[in-house]
mmCIF file of C-alpha atoms in Angstrom:
data_model
loop_
_atom_site.group_PDB
_atom_site.id
_atom_site.type_symbol
_atom_site.label_atom_id
_atom_site.label_comp_id
_atom_site.label_asym_id
_atom_site.label_seq_id
_atom_site.Cartn_x
_atom_site.Cartn_y
_atom_site.Cartn_z
ATOM 1 C CA MET A 156 89.058 88.960 79.299
ATOM 2 C CA SER A 157 86.849 91.084 77.117
ATOM 3 C CA ALA A 158 87.540 90.327 73.556
ATOM 4 C CA LEU A 159 89.375 93.919 73.254
ATOM 5 C CA ALA A 160 91.769 93.084 76.376
ATOM 6 C CA LYS A 161 92.399 90.105 74.483
ATOM 7 C CA ALA A 162 92.740 91.212 70.920
ATOM 8 C CA SER A 163 94.855 94.291 72.679
ATOM 9 C CA GLY A 164 97.446 92.770 74.480
ATOM 10 C CA ALA A 165 98.069 93.690 78.281
ATOM 11 C CA LEU A 166 95.951 95.449 80.287
ATOM 12 C CA LYS A 167 97.172 98.473 82.135
ATOM 13 C CA SER A 168 95.735 100.922 85.411
ATOM 14 C CA VAL A 169 96.834 104.304 86.199
ATOM 15 C CA ASP A 170 96.203 106.455 88.923
ATOM 16 C CA TYR A 171 96.222 110.599 87.720
ATOM 17 C CA GLU A 172 96.023 114.199 89.242
ATOM 18 C CA VAL A 173 95.603 116.785 86.984
ATOM 19 C CA PHE A 174 97.588 120.479 87.778
ATOM 20 C CA GLY A 175 96.355 123.809 86.658
ATOM 21 C CA ARG A 176 93.421 126.153 86.015
ATOM 22 C CA LEU A 177 91.091 123.457 85.196
ATOM 23 C CA ALA A 178 87.804 125.648 84.515
ATOM 24 C CA LEU A 179 86.197 123.598 87.422
ATOM 25 C CA ILE A 180 84.828 125.467 89.877
ATOM 26 C CA VAL A 181 83.201 128.111 88.771
ATOM 27 C CA LEU A 182 81.316 127.625 85.813
ATOM 28 C CA SER A 183 79.796 123.872 86.971
ATOM 29 C CA HIS A 184 81.578 121.154 89.383
ATOM 30 C CA TYR A 185 80.572 118.604 86.474
ATOM 31 C CA PHE A 186 82.102 120.836 83.341
ATOM 32 C CA PRO A 187 85.833 119.277 82.732
ATOM 33 C CA ASN A 188 84.786 115.759 83.989
ATOM 34 C CA GLN A 189 82.245 115.765 81.043
ATOM 35 C CA TYR A 190 85.526 115.777 78.682
ATOM 36 C CA THR A 191 87.388 113.617 80.148
ATOM 37 C CA GLU A 192 84.180 111.025 80.322
ATOM 38 C CA GLN A 193 83.834 111.249 77.057
ATOM 39 C CA GLU A 194 87.607 111.110 75.753
ATOM 40 C CA ALA A 195 87.736 107.684 77.598
ATOM 41 C CA LYS A 196 84.715 106.230 76.264
ATOM 42 C CA LYS A 197 86.045 107.116 72.849
ATOM 43 C CA LEU A 198 89.316 105.343 73.350
ATOM 44 C CA GLY A 199 87.458 102.554 75.281
ATOM 45 C CA VAL A 200 88.629 102.857 78.785
ATOM 46 C CA VAL A 201 87.471 102.077 81.588
ATOM 47 C CA GLY A 202 87.782 103.811 85.263
ATOM 48 C CA TRP A 203 86.947 107.486 86.921
ATOM 49 C CA VAL A 204 87.772 110.897 86.950
ATOM 50 C CA LYS A 205 86.637 113.301 90.379
ATOM 51 C CA ASN A 206 87.195 116.753 91.114
ATOM 52 C CA THR A 207 89.131 117.749 94.436
ATOM 53 C CA SER A 208 88.582 120.076 96.594
ATOM 54 C CA GLN A 209 92.170 121.213 96.022
ATOM 55 C CA GLY A 210 91.051 122.397 92.348
ATOM 56 C CA THR A 211 92.850 118.984 90.304
ATOM 57 C CA VAL A 212 90.940 116.965 88.962
ATOM 58 C CA THR A 213 92.174 112.793 89.756
ATOM 59 C CA GLY A 214 91.023 109.657 88.554
ATOM 60 C CA GLN A 215 92.032 106.204 87.687
ATOM 61 C CA VAL A 216 92.399 104.587 83.655
ATOM 62 C CA GLN A 217 91.875 101.213 83.050
ATOM 63 C CA GLY A 218 91.989 99.404 79.517
ATOM 64 C CA PRO A 219 94.650 98.445 76.843
ATOM 65 C CA GLU A 220 98.166 99.682 77.429
ATOM 66 C CA GLU A 221 97.889 101.434 74.046
ATOM 67 C CA LYS A 222 94.517 103.168 75.021
ATOM 68 C CA VAL A 223 95.368 103.880 78.477
ATOM 69 C CA ASN A 224 98.656 105.767 76.609
ATOM 70 C CA GLU A 225 96.308 107.799 74.983
ATOM 71 C CA MET A 226 94.526 108.711 77.332
ATOM 72 C CA LYS A 227 97.618 109.706 79.494
ATOM 73 C CA SER A 228 98.538 112.036 76.706
ATOM 74 C CA TRP A 229 95.143 113.820 76.787
ATOM 75 C CA LEU A 230 95.056 114.092 80.686
ATOM 76 C CA SER A 231 98.474 115.638 79.797
ATOM 77 C CA LYS A 232 98.705 118.114 77.511
ATOM 78 C CA VAL A 233 94.361 118.445 75.842
ATOM 79 C CA GLY A 234 91.852 118.172 78.539
ATOM 80 C CA SER A 235 88.746 120.066 78.371
ATOM 81 C CA PRO A 236 88.315 123.437 76.287
ATOM 82 C CA SER A 237 89.782 126.352 78.066
ATOM 83 C CA SER A 238 91.761 124.408 80.629
ATOM 84 C CA ARG A 239 95.583 125.269 81.227
ATOM 85 C CA ILE A 240 97.309 122.104 82.130
ATOM 86 C CA ASP A 241 100.230 122.588 84.131
ATOM 87 C CA LYS A 242 101.172 119.557 84.936
ATOM 88 C CA THR A 243 99.710 115.703 85.401
ATOM 89 C CA ASN A 244 100.995 112.917 87.814
ATOM 90 C CA PHE A 245 100.865 109.704 87.272
ATOM 91 C CA SER A 246 101.233 106.836 89.965
ATOM 92 C CA ASN A 247 100.495 102.863 90.495
ATOM 93 C CA GLU A 248 100.820 101.756 86.594
ATOM 94 C CA LYS A 249 100.754 98.188 86.873
ATOM 95 C CA GLU A 250 100.087 95.609 84.317
ATOM 96 C CA ILE A 251 96.529 94.227 85.549
ATOM 97 C CA SER A 252 94.799 90.448 84.402
ATOM 98 C CA LYS A 253 91.497 92.456 84.524
ATOM 99 C CA LEU A 254 89.650 95.342 84.162
ATOM 100 C CA ASP A 255 87.889 96.562 87.941
ATOM 101 C CA PHE A 256 85.529 98.928 86.337
ATOM 102 C CA SER A 257 82.444 98.144 83.672
ATOM 103 C CA ASP A 258 82.700 101.908 82.601
ATOM 104 C CA PHE A 259 84.195 105.261 82.903
ATOM 105 C CA ASN A 260 81.906 107.517 85.221
ATOM 106 C CA THR A 261 82.271 110.540 87.390
ATOM 107 C CA ARG A 262 82.466 110.328 90.723
ATOM 108 C CA TYR A 263 80.994 112.730 93.329
#
């Protein structure tokens, strides 16, 4: 377990899907994901983000519970500039013993 995980207590993992006008397909396939990736790295969580063919953004976040909760809030309320978030679904939220990822990145 990393020093960050030891210092922060329980590790959490959660899957997410964001619905709304996400300003993603027309401008650039990478547009909202760069902001999600930046926010995740700023908070120190790991995982991934991906645009779906249905026009949603999906992914997984892992890290200390407090930081995962901060990322969940960002995904629900803030998002990328010019986006309008209608709803965010979270699923498979669980405590984990170790991180499955070493970084946060965009999947294609």
